[in-house]
């Protein structure tokens, strides 16, 4: 007799994280290569002395600092164990079995998995030829069953970002009972002034009485805390409230809360680090273009190489050069911008690939 588990999970592939290979350069997970700042390590060490106590489940201090920074009410925030968990909470909070989540594809790997785990339906809308979100097609794909739309900007893995008018036109086209979630995991790497701050977009919509726009952010990427798992959602009160209801109690741990607060206090230093990554991004993309690669314009801390059928071969070639990239076989490779020397190692590998 075997335990009865959900039959629909049998076909579900597991989430595939970027590989870590000892001795190799890891450019596979969009992490920041530099380690945590000394001030953040100190906050982590202090918090470690108190881990016999449960964390503040409401993350009160972190939430109030985020509210002040973003110009929203604490009631308009929900924290999560990484923004990937908030993606799951958003689906749980909006969808039952008969409901659907719409998202672009290719986009963040976790969307299809989460939607299936929660047990909702999913609709994937292909990207445009230029690897960008096809918002017109997404608007057209909304059905009476749609409850939630993920809009990943900059898009992981292609790097393309949406402009203000495009986003606003899209929101106007979405029925008001459908939640639009701007997933801005890479917001801090945006340097194109035409790409709006999603929180400002959301606040402007709320002011117009449109309470169906929310924004996801994370401490994993620009703030360098991927290992500690903290993200947050800026949302209209009613949405933030249901997100808190589906929150697994205590899942944002005390060390993570302390590290996130210390990172907000060291924001200038961390943003200066992001600016260096953005400069490296321009250099890496420029050199890849010069070497004859097609590379979409990118606003994330990564570049996308749409290599199609040659992706697996490119991946092996990079591995033989001790550089780990993220290959989506048959589609393309995503390569994180690391430290200059790491990027040089990747560029050397890319130049020696017969593409
Ligand atoms: C990395 C990423 C996240 C999630 O990051 P967490 O580590 O779970 O906070 C969410 N969305 C996108 C698009 C990402 O690339």
mmCIF file of C-alpha atoms and ligand atoms in Angstrom:
data_model
loop_
_atom_site.group_PDB
_atom_site.id
_atom_site.type_symbol
_atom_site.label_atom_id
_atom_site.label_comp_id
_atom_site.label_asym_id
_atom_site.label_seq_id
_atom_site.Cartn_x
_atom_site.Cartn_y
_atom_site.Cartn_z
ATOM 1 C CA UNK A 1 0.000 0.000 0.000
ATOM 2 C CA UNK A 2 1.472 3.317 -1.051
ATOM 3 C CA UNK A 3 0.534 6.638 0.441
ATOM 4 C CA UNK A 4 -1.922 8.488 -1.767
ATOM 5 C CA UNK A 5 -0.473 11.783 -2.905
ATOM 6 C CA UNK A 6 -1.914 14.168 -5.473
ATOM 7 C CA UNK A 7 -1.850 12.454 -8.858
ATOM 8 C CA UNK A 8 -1.253 15.737 -10.686
ATOM 9 C CA UNK A 9 2.115 16.168 -8.956
ATOM 10 C CA UNK A 10 3.550 13.036 -10.579
ATOM 11 C CA UNK A 11 4.187 14.888 -13.838
ATOM 12 C CA UNK A 12 5.496 18.053 -12.206
ATOM 13 C CA UNK A 13 9.213 18.675 -12.725
ATOM 14 C CA UNK A 14 11.113 20.018 -9.701
ATOM 15 C CA UNK A 15 12.527 23.545 -9.693
ATOM 16 C CA UNK A 16 16.006 23.417 -11.231
ATOM 17 C CA UNK A 17 18.349 25.791 -9.395
ATOM 18 C CA UNK A 18 21.528 27.142 -10.985
ATOM 19 C CA UNK A 19 24.379 24.657 -10.572
ATOM 20 C CA UNK A 20 27.229 25.212 -8.150
ATOM 21 C CA UNK A 21 30.397 23.470 -9.298
ATOM 22 C CA UNK A 22 33.420 23.619 -6.971
ATOM 23 C CA UNK A 23 36.227 25.678 -8.505
ATOM 24 C CA UNK A 24 34.016 27.086 -11.264
ATOM 25 C CA UNK A 25 32.709 30.627 -11.677
ATOM 26 C CA UNK A 26 28.985 30.670 -10.964
ATOM 27 C CA UNK A 27 27.033 33.020 -13.201
ATOM 28 C CA UNK A 28 23.879 30.902 -13.125
ATOM 29 C CA UNK A 29 21.584 32.343 -10.458
ATOM 30 C CA UNK A 30 21.606 36.136 -10.809
ATOM 31 C CA UNK A 31 23.275 36.473 -7.439
ATOM 32 C CA UNK A 32 25.598 39.348 -6.587
ATOM 33 C CA UNK A 33 29.150 37.955 -6.585
ATOM 34 C CA UNK A 34 30.356 40.202 -3.757
ATOM 35 C CA UNK A 35 29.749 38.890 -0.244
ATOM 36 C CA UNK A 36 27.614 40.677 2.346
ATOM 37 C CA UNK A 37 28.822 44.011 3.733
ATOM 38 C CA UNK A 38 30.586 43.888 7.128
ATOM 39 C CA UNK A 39 27.716 45.855 8.693
ATOM 40 C CA UNK A 40 25.240 43.250 7.451
ATOM 41 C CA UNK A 41 27.373 40.375 8.701
ATOM 42 C CA UNK A 42 27.508 42.092 12.109
ATOM 43 C CA UNK A 43 23.708 42.391 12.205
ATOM 44 C CA UNK A 44 23.414 38.713 11.278
ATOM 45 C CA UNK A 45 25.844 37.751 14.061
ATOM 46 C CA UNK A 46 23.903 39.781 16.611
ATOM 47 C CA UNK A 47 20.591 38.285 15.513
ATOM 48 C CA UNK A 48 22.143 34.831 15.785
ATOM 49 C CA UNK A 49 22.464 35.232 19.552
ATOM 50 C CA UNK A 50 18.688 35.389 19.854
ATOM 51 C CA UNK A 51 17.548 32.499 17.703
ATOM 52 C CA UNK A 52 16.084 30.580 20.642
ATOM 53 C CA UNK A 53 13.150 33.012 20.223
ATOM 54 C CA UNK A 54 10.590 32.921 17.434
ATOM 55 C CA UNK A 55 10.888 35.772 14.970
ATOM 56 C CA UNK A 56 8.417 38.646 14.853
ATOM 57 C CA UNK A 57 5.893 37.023 12.530
ATOM 58 C CA UNK A 58 4.675 40.409 11.320
ATOM 59 C CA UNK A 59 8.261 41.637 10.690
ATOM 60 C CA UNK A 60 7.082 44.916 12.209
ATOM 61 C CA UNK A 61 10.386 46.803 12.131
ATOM 62 C CA UNK A 62 11.259 45.732 8.583
ATOM 63 C CA UNK A 63 7.747 46.520 7.356
ATOM 64 C CA UNK A 64 7.747 49.992 8.888
ATOM 65 C CA UNK A 65 11.144 50.805 7.369
ATOM 66 C CA UNK A 66 10.011 49.578 3.960
ATOM 67 C CA UNK A 67 6.802 51.576 4.254
ATOM 68 C CA UNK A 68 8.791 54.743 4.987
ATOM 69 C CA UNK A 69 11.219 54.114 2.138
ATOM 70 C CA UNK A 70 8.485 53.403 -0.408
ATOM 71 C CA UNK A 71 5.945 55.971 0.761
ATOM 72 C CA UNK A 72 3.183 53.446 1.467
ATOM 73 C CA UNK A 73 1.301 52.349 4.585
ATOM 74 C CA UNK A 74 2.541 49.307 6.535
ATOM 75 C CA UNK A 75 -0.882 47.808 5.768
ATOM 76 C CA UNK A 76 0.095 47.916 2.075
ATOM 77 C CA UNK A 77 3.047 45.591 2.597
ATOM 78 C CA UNK A 78 3.435 41.848 3.011
ATOM 79 C CA UNK A 79 6.808 40.194 3.539
ATOM 80 C CA UNK A 80 7.597 36.685 2.405
ATOM 81 C CA UNK A 81 10.280 34.023 2.567
ATOM 82 C CA UNK A 82 11.768 35.296 -0.688
ATOM 83 C CA UNK A 83 9.556 36.839 -3.330
ATOM 84 C CA UNK A 84 9.130 33.382 -4.847
ATOM 85 C CA UNK A 85 7.080 32.482 -1.778
ATOM 86 C CA UNK A 86 5.060 35.655 -2.259
ATOM 87 C CA UNK A 87 4.364 34.504 -5.831
ATOM 88 C CA UNK A 88 2.900 31.363 -4.301
ATOM 89 C CA UNK A 89 0.948 33.345 -1.707
ATOM 90 C CA UNK A 90 -0.456 35.549 -4.473
ATOM 91 C CA UNK A 91 -1.729 32.511 -6.351
ATOM 92 C CA UNK A 92 -3.104 30.957 -3.161
ATOM 93 C CA UNK A 93 -4.811 34.205 -2.239
ATOM 94 C CA UNK A 94 -6.488 34.694 -5.617
ATOM 95 C CA UNK A 95 -7.088 31.285 -7.180
ATOM 96 C CA UNK A 96 -9.086 28.157 -6.664
ATOM 97 C CA UNK A 97 -9.042 25.161 -8.995
ATOM 98 C CA UNK A 98 -11.251 26.731 -11.615
ATOM 99 C CA UNK A 99 -9.205 29.926 -11.835
ATOM 100 C CA UNK A 100 -6.293 30.826 -14.047
ATOM 101 C CA UNK A 101 -2.978 32.612 -13.768
ATOM 102 C CA UNK A 102 -1.589 34.292 -16.856
ATOM 103 C CA UNK A 103 2.112 34.900 -17.363
ATOM 104 C CA UNK A 104 4.595 35.550 -20.149
ATOM 105 C CA UNK A 105 6.780 32.721 -21.354
ATOM 106 C CA UNK A 106 9.687 32.377 -21.227
ATOM 107 C CA UNK A 107 9.848 34.075 -17.876
ATOM 108 C CA UNK A 108 10.609 33.247 -14.256
ATOM 109 C CA UNK A 109 10.926 29.466 -13.940
ATOM 110 C CA UNK A 110 8.950 29.336 -10.720
ATOM 111 C CA UNK A 111 5.653 30.678 -12.133
ATOM 112 C CA UNK A 112 4.444 27.486 -13.848
ATOM 113 C CA UNK A 113 5.552 25.277 -10.957
ATOM 114 C CA UNK A 114 3.884 27.384 -8.298
ATOM 115 C CA UNK A 115 0.630 27.649 -10.191
ATOM 116 C CA UNK A 116 0.492 23.896 -10.608
ATOM 117 C CA UNK A 117 1.401 23.228 -6.983
ATOM 118 C CA UNK A 118 -1.402 25.511 -5.828
ATOM 119 C CA UNK A 119 -3.701 23.726 -8.239
ATOM 120 C CA UNK A 120 -4.849 26.577 -10.464
ATOM 121 C CA UNK A 121 -4.875 26.704 -14.250
ATOM 122 C CA UNK A 122 -2.202 28.497 -16.239
ATOM 123 C CA UNK A 123 -1.951 30.361 -19.515
ATOM 124 C CA UNK A 124 1.483 31.135 -20.935
ATOM 125 C CA UNK A 125 1.780 33.938 -23.460
ATOM 126 C CA UNK A 126 4.845 33.754 -25.735
ATOM 127 C CA UNK A 127 7.342 36.626 -25.811
ATOM 128 C CA UNK A 128 7.694 38.794 -28.917
ATOM 129 C CA UNK A 129 10.382 38.131 -31.545
ATOM 130 C CA UNK A 130 12.520 40.657 -29.713
ATOM 131 C CA UNK A 131 12.297 38.638 -26.460
ATOM 132 C CA UNK A 132 10.032 41.156 -24.714
ATOM 133 C CA UNK A 133 6.681 40.672 -22.985
ATOM 134 C CA UNK A 134 3.835 40.772 -25.492
ATOM 135 C CA UNK A 135 1.385 42.838 -23.475
ATOM 136 C CA UNK A 136 -1.212 43.047 -26.249
ATOM 137 C CA UNK A 137 -1.268 39.270 -26.524
ATOM 138 C CA UNK A 138 -1.394 39.005 -22.732
ATOM 139 C CA UNK A 139 -4.365 41.357 -22.528
ATOM 140 C CA UNK A 140 -6.080 39.371 -25.271
ATOM 141 C CA UNK A 141 -5.456 36.100 -23.407
ATOM 142 C CA UNK A 142 -7.408 37.170 -20.320
ATOM 143 C CA UNK A 143 -10.539 35.054 -19.855
ATOM 144 C CA UNK A 144 -13.366 35.115 -17.301
ATOM 145 C CA UNK A 145 -11.276 32.566 -15.341
ATOM 146 C CA UNK A 146 -8.196 34.804 -15.053
ATOM 147 C CA UNK A 147 -7.502 35.987 -11.509
ATOM 148 C CA UNK A 148 -3.837 36.951 -11.599
ATOM 149 C CA UNK A 149 -1.298 38.159 -14.176
ATOM 150 C CA UNK A 150 2.437 38.085 -13.536
ATOM 151 C CA UNK A 151 4.273 40.856 -15.388
ATOM 152 C CA UNK A 152 7.989 40.274 -14.965
ATOM 153 C CA UNK A 153 9.931 43.477 -15.645
ATOM 154 C CA UNK A 154 12.865 43.360 -16.219
ATOM 155 C CA UNK A 155 12.003 39.902 -17.491
ATOM 156 C CA UNK A 156 13.983 36.977 -16.171
ATOM 157 C CA UNK A 157 15.689 35.514 -18.249
ATOM 158 C CA UNK A 158 15.604 37.860 -21.257
ATOM 159 C CA UNK A 159 16.349 41.145 -19.444
ATOM 160 C CA UNK A 160 13.852 43.255 -21.377
ATOM 161 C CA UNK A 161 11.932 45.884 -19.390
ATOM 162 C CA UNK A 162 8.597 47.556 -20.014
ATOM 163 C CA UNK A 163 8.138 51.288 -20.555
ATOM 164 C CA UNK A 164 5.625 53.367 -18.615
ATOM 165 C CA UNK A 165 3.036 53.801 -21.420
ATOM 166 C CA UNK A 166 3.054 50.084 -22.205
ATOM 167 C CA UNK A 167 2.394 49.153 -18.590
ATOM 168 C CA UNK A 168 -0.319 51.762 -18.161
ATOM 169 C CA UNK A 169 -2.062 50.761 -21.386
ATOM 170 C CA UNK A 170 -1.957 47.141 -20.264
ATOM 171 C CA UNK A 171 -3.410 47.891 -16.837
ATOM 172 C CA UNK A 172 -6.200 49.850 -18.514
ATOM 173 C CA UNK A 173 -7.005 46.783 -20.610
ATOM 174 C CA UNK A 174 -7.195 44.413 -17.619
ATOM 175 C CA UNK A 175 -10.551 44.000 -15.847
ATOM 176 C CA UNK A 176 -10.455 45.514 -12.364
ATOM 177 C CA UNK A 177 -11.105 42.199 -10.611
ATOM 178 C CA UNK A 178 -7.899 40.695 -12.073
ATOM 179 C CA UNK A 179 -4.738 41.337 -10.050
ATOM 180 C CA UNK A 180 -1.722 42.579 -12.031
ATOM 181 C CA UNK A 181 1.569 41.796 -10.276
ATOM 182 C CA UNK A 182 4.680 43.625 -11.453
ATOM 183 C CA UNK A 183 7.540 41.312 -10.518
ATOM 184 C CA UNK A 184 10.450 43.692 -10.079
ATOM 185 C CA UNK A 185 13.135 41.372 -8.692
ATOM 186 C CA UNK A 186 15.719 43.337 -10.718
ATOM 187 C CA UNK A 187 14.399 46.868 -10.270
ATOM 188 C CA UNK A 188 17.623 48.176 -8.692
ATOM 189 C CA UNK A 189 19.594 47.381 -11.870
ATOM 190 C CA UNK A 190 17.366 49.469 -14.143
ATOM 191 C CA UNK A 191 19.173 52.466 -15.659
ATOM 192 C CA UNK A 192 16.774 53.368 -18.467
ATOM 193 C CA UNK A 193 14.748 56.401 -17.351
ATOM 194 C CA UNK A 194 11.841 55.269 -19.554
ATOM 195 C CA UNK A 195 11.407 52.225 -17.333
ATOM 196 C CA UNK A 196 9.157 53.309 -14.477
ATOM 197 C CA UNK A 197 9.359 52.399 -10.817
ATOM 198 C CA UNK A 198 6.565 49.856 -10.396
ATOM 199 C CA UNK A 199 5.698 51.096 -6.916
ATOM 200 C CA UNK A 200 5.055 54.574 -8.364
ATOM 201 C CA UNK A 201 2.947 53.016 -11.128
ATOM 202 C CA UNK A 202 0.945 51.054 -8.561
ATOM 203 C CA UNK A 203 0.404 54.075 -6.306
ATOM 204 C CA UNK A 204 -0.829 56.140 -9.255
ATOM 205 C CA UNK A 205 -3.303 53.376 -10.122
ATOM 206 C CA UNK A 206 -4.536 53.146 -6.525
ATOM 207 C CA UNK A 207 -5.023 56.906 -6.502
ATOM 208 C CA UNK A 208 -7.293 56.480 -9.538
ATOM 209 C CA UNK A 209 -9.303 53.895 -7.614
ATOM 210 C CA UNK A 210 -7.767 50.901 -9.401
ATOM 211 C CA UNK A 211 -6.978 48.487 -6.619
ATOM 212 C CA UNK A 212 -5.659 45.656 -8.761
ATOM 213 C CA UNK A 213 -1.934 46.436 -9.081
ATOM 214 C CA UNK A 214 0.779 45.017 -6.822
ATOM 215 C CA UNK A 215 4.586 44.925 -6.953
ATOM 216 C CA UNK A 216 7.051 42.247 -5.882
ATOM 217 C CA UNK A 217 10.573 43.073 -4.757
ATOM 218 C CA UNK A 218 13.326 41.032 -3.151
ATOM 219 C CA UNK A 219 16.450 41.327 -1.032
ATOM 220 C CA UNK A 220 17.974 38.382 -2.927
ATOM 221 C CA UNK A 221 19.385 40.142 -5.937
ATOM 222 C CA UNK A 222 20.609 43.753 -5.584
ATOM 223 C CA UNK A 223 20.810 43.530 -1.786
ATOM 224 C CA UNK A 224 22.843 40.334 -1.904
ATOM 225 C CA UNK A 225 20.787 38.290 0.585
ATOM 226 C CA UNK A 226 19.751 35.354 -1.638
ATOM 227 C CA UNK A 227 20.746 32.877 1.061
ATOM 228 C CA UNK A 228 18.513 34.432 3.713
ATOM 229 C CA UNK A 229 15.185 34.564 1.827
ATOM 230 C CA UNK A 230 13.353 37.868 2.217
ATOM 231 C CA UNK A 231 11.055 39.516 -0.274
ATOM 232 C CA UNK A 232 8.080 41.829 -0.085
ATOM 233 C CA UNK A 233 4.927 42.737 -1.902
ATOM 234 C CA UNK A 234 3.570 46.254 -2.136
ATOM 235 C CA UNK A 235 -0.160 45.916 -2.652
ATOM 236 C CA UNK A 236 -3.527 47.532 -2.000
ATOM 237 C CA UNK A 237 -4.599 46.941 1.632
ATOM 238 C CA UNK A 238 -7.092 44.214 0.768
ATOM 239 C CA UNK A 239 -4.520 42.249 -1.233
ATOM 240 C CA UNK A 240 -1.757 42.685 1.373
ATOM 241 C CA UNK A 241 -4.197 41.485 3.993
ATOM 242 C CA UNK A 242 -4.981 38.213 2.220
ATOM 243 C CA UNK A 243 -1.274 37.694 1.539
ATOM 244 C CA UNK A 244 -0.685 37.879 5.279
ATOM 245 C CA UNK A 245 -3.470 35.336 5.789
ATOM 246 C CA UNK A 246 -1.821 32.725 3.575
ATOM 247 C CA UNK A 247 1.625 33.464 5.064
ATOM 248 C CA UNK A 248 3.215 30.444 6.746
ATOM 249 C CA UNK A 249 3.770 31.776 10.281
ATOM 250 C CA UNK A 250 7.371 32.748 11.112
ATOM 251 C CA UNK A 251 8.668 31.869 7.645
ATOM 252 C CA UNK A 252 10.696 35.089 7.343
ATOM 253 C CA UNK A 253 13.203 34.261 10.047
ATOM 254 C CA UNK A 254 14.743 36.619 12.590
ATOM 255 C CA UNK A 255 18.234 36.588 11.049
ATOM 256 C CA UNK A 256 16.788 37.420 7.652
ATOM 257 C CA UNK A 257 14.765 40.304 9.101
ATOM 258 C CA UNK A 258 17.843 41.733 10.820
ATOM 259 C CA UNK A 259 19.938 41.397 7.661
ATOM 260 C CA UNK A 260 17.267 43.081 5.558
ATOM 261 C CA UNK A 261 17.070 46.004 7.980
ATOM 262 C CA UNK A 262 20.873 46.342 8.018
ATOM 263 C CA UNK A 263 20.830 46.271 4.217
ATOM 264 C CA UNK A 264 18.329 49.102 4.081
ATOM 265 C CA UNK A 265 20.632 51.050 6.388
ATOM 266 C CA UNK A 266 23.537 50.360 4.003
ATOM 267 C CA UNK A 267 21.473 51.120 0.931
ATOM 268 C CA UNK A 268 23.870 53.717 -0.544
ATOM 269 C CA UNK A 269 26.764 51.295 -0.428
ATOM 270 C CA UNK A 270 24.685 48.499 -1.941
ATOM 271 C CA UNK A 271 23.317 50.718 -4.710
ATOM 272 C CA UNK A 272 26.877 51.823 -5.554
ATOM 273 C CA UNK A 273 27.665 48.144 -5.988
ATOM 274 C CA UNK A 274 24.670 47.782 -8.300
ATOM 275 C CA UNK A 275 25.936 50.707 -10.378
ATOM 276 C CA UNK A 276 29.208 48.826 -10.911
ATOM 277 C CA UNK A 277 27.268 45.775 -12.051
ATOM 278 C CA UNK A 278 25.251 47.947 -14.441
ATOM 279 C CA UNK A 279 28.493 49.330 -15.922
ATOM 280 C CA UNK A 280 29.824 45.804 -16.313
ATOM 281 C CA UNK A 281 26.554 44.786 -17.960
ATOM 282 C CA UNK A 282 27.095 47.412 -20.669
ATOM 283 C CA UNK A 283 30.649 46.226 -21.206
ATOM 284 C CA UNK A 284 29.708 42.532 -21.368
ATOM 285 C CA UNK A 285 26.794 43.136 -23.722
ATOM 286 C CA UNK A 286 28.947 45.377 -25.938
ATOM 287 C CA UNK A 287 31.657 42.743 -26.191
ATOM 288 C CA UNK A 288 29.172 39.993 -26.954
ATOM 289 C CA UNK A 289 27.568 42.109 -29.685
ATOM 290 C CA UNK A 290 31.022 42.800 -31.102
ATOM 291 C CA UNK A 291 31.666 39.049 -31.107
ATOM 292 C CA UNK A 292 28.537 38.596 -33.239
ATOM 293 C CA UNK A 293 25.989 37.450 -30.670
ATOM 294 C CA UNK A 294 22.402 38.647 -30.621
ATOM 295 C CA UNK A 295 21.811 40.044 -27.122
ATOM 296 C CA UNK A 296 18.535 41.773 -26.261
ATOM 297 C CA UNK A 297 18.818 45.066 -24.436
ATOM 298 C CA UNK A 298 18.890 44.155 -20.752
ATOM 299 C CA UNK A 299 17.926 45.963 -17.560
ATOM 300 C CA UNK A 300 18.687 43.084 -15.172
ATOM 301 C CA UNK A 301 22.002 41.885 -13.732
ATOM 302 C CA UNK A 302 22.269 39.340 -16.542
ATOM 303 C CA UNK A 303 22.371 38.962 -20.301
ATOM 304 C CA UNK A 304 20.330 36.618 -22.497
ATOM 305 C CA UNK A 305 21.847 34.713 -25.397
ATOM 306 C CA UNK A 306 19.003 33.375 -27.561
ATOM 307 C CA UNK A 307 21.008 30.458 -28.968
ATOM 308 C CA UNK A 308 18.063 28.156 -29.665
ATOM 309 C CA UNK A 309 19.185 24.632 -30.518
ATOM 310 C CA UNK A 310 22.815 25.503 -29.787
ATOM 311 C CA UNK A 311 22.158 26.327 -26.140
ATOM 312 C CA UNK A 312 23.184 22.928 -24.750
ATOM 313 C CA UNK A 313 26.435 23.020 -26.705
ATOM 314 C CA UNK A 314 27.156 26.559 -25.502
ATOM 315 C CA UNK A 315 26.489 25.437 -21.945
ATOM 316 C CA UNK A 316 28.991 22.568 -22.256
ATOM 317 C CA UNK A 317 31.528 24.906 -23.820
ATOM 318 C CA UNK A 318 31.216 27.338 -20.919
ATOM 319 C CA UNK A 319 31.484 24.503 -18.398
ATOM 320 C CA UNK A 320 34.695 23.350 -20.060
ATOM 321 C CA UNK A 321 35.944 26.902 -19.408
ATOM 322 C CA UNK A 322 34.856 26.553 -15.786
ATOM 323 C CA UNK A 323 32.016 29.045 -16.147
ATOM 324 C CA UNK A 324 28.542 27.957 -15.038
ATOM 325 C CA UNK A 325 25.742 29.712 -16.916
ATOM 326 C CA UNK A 326 22.009 29.028 -16.832
ATOM 327 C CA UNK A 327 20.955 27.097 -19.910
ATOM 328 C CA UNK A 328 17.333 26.724 -20.959
ATOM 329 C CA UNK A 329 17.886 23.979 -23.485
ATOM 330 C CA UNK A 330 16.462 24.681 -26.925
ATOM 331 C CA UNK A 331 15.885 28.315 -26.042
ATOM 332 C CA UNK A 332 18.844 30.265 -24.719
ATOM 333 C CA UNK A 333 21.392 30.888 -21.996
ATOM 334 C CA UNK A 334 21.180 33.443 -19.224
ATOM 335 C CA UNK A 335 24.454 34.705 -17.839
ATOM 336 C CA UNK A 336 24.707 36.724 -14.639
ATOM 337 C CA UNK A 337 26.968 39.768 -14.571
ATOM 338 C CA UNK A 338 29.632 39.069 -11.961
ATOM 339 C CA UNK A 339 32.885 40.738 -10.954
ATOM 340 C CA UNK A 340 35.014 42.036 -13.881
ATOM 341 C CA UNK A 341 37.394 39.051 -13.756
ATOM 342 C CA UNK A 342 34.471 36.603 -13.751
ATOM 343 C CA UNK A 343 32.925 38.398 -16.695
ATOM 344 C CA UNK A 344 36.246 38.271 -18.522
ATOM 345 C CA UNK A 345 36.374 34.499 -18.034
ATOM 346 C CA UNK A 346 32.871 34.208 -19.451
ATOM 347 C CA UNK A 347 33.665 36.518 -22.382
ATOM 348 C CA UNK A 348 36.740 34.439 -23.221
ATOM 349 C CA UNK A 349 34.553 31.330 -23.263
ATOM 350 C CA UNK A 350 31.906 33.037 -25.410
ATOM 351 C CA UNK A 351 34.451 34.341 -27.909
ATOM 352 C CA UNK A 352 35.916 30.890 -28.411
ATOM 353 C CA UNK A 353 32.510 29.333 -29.131
ATOM 354 C CA UNK A 354 31.807 28.832 -32.835
ATOM 355 C CA UNK A 355 28.384 30.443 -33.027
HETATM 356 C C1 LIG B 1 14.995 35.737 -8.368
HETATM 357 C C2 LIG B 1 13.595 36.090 -8.719
HETATM 358 C C3 LIG B 1 12.566 36.090 -7.776
HETATM 359 C C4 LIG B 1 12.635 35.534 -6.412
HETATM 360 O O1 LIG B 1 13.637 35.794 -5.653
HETATM 361 P P1 LIG B 1 13.599 35.379 -4.117
HETATM 362 O O2 LIG B 1 14.989 34.931 -3.888
HETATM 363 O O3 LIG B 1 12.614 34.297 -3.925
HETATM 364 O O4 LIG B 1 13.221 36.620 -3.415
HETATM 365 C C5 LIG B 1 11.296 36.485 -8.157
HETATM 366 N N1 LIG B 1 11.051 36.862 -9.397
HETATM 367 C C6 LIG B 1 12.000 36.848 -10.329
HETATM 368 C C7 LIG B 1 11.653 37.267 -11.689
HETATM 369 C C8 LIG B 1 13.288 36.453 -10.035
HETATM 370 O O5 LIG B 1 14.210 36.404 -10.993
#
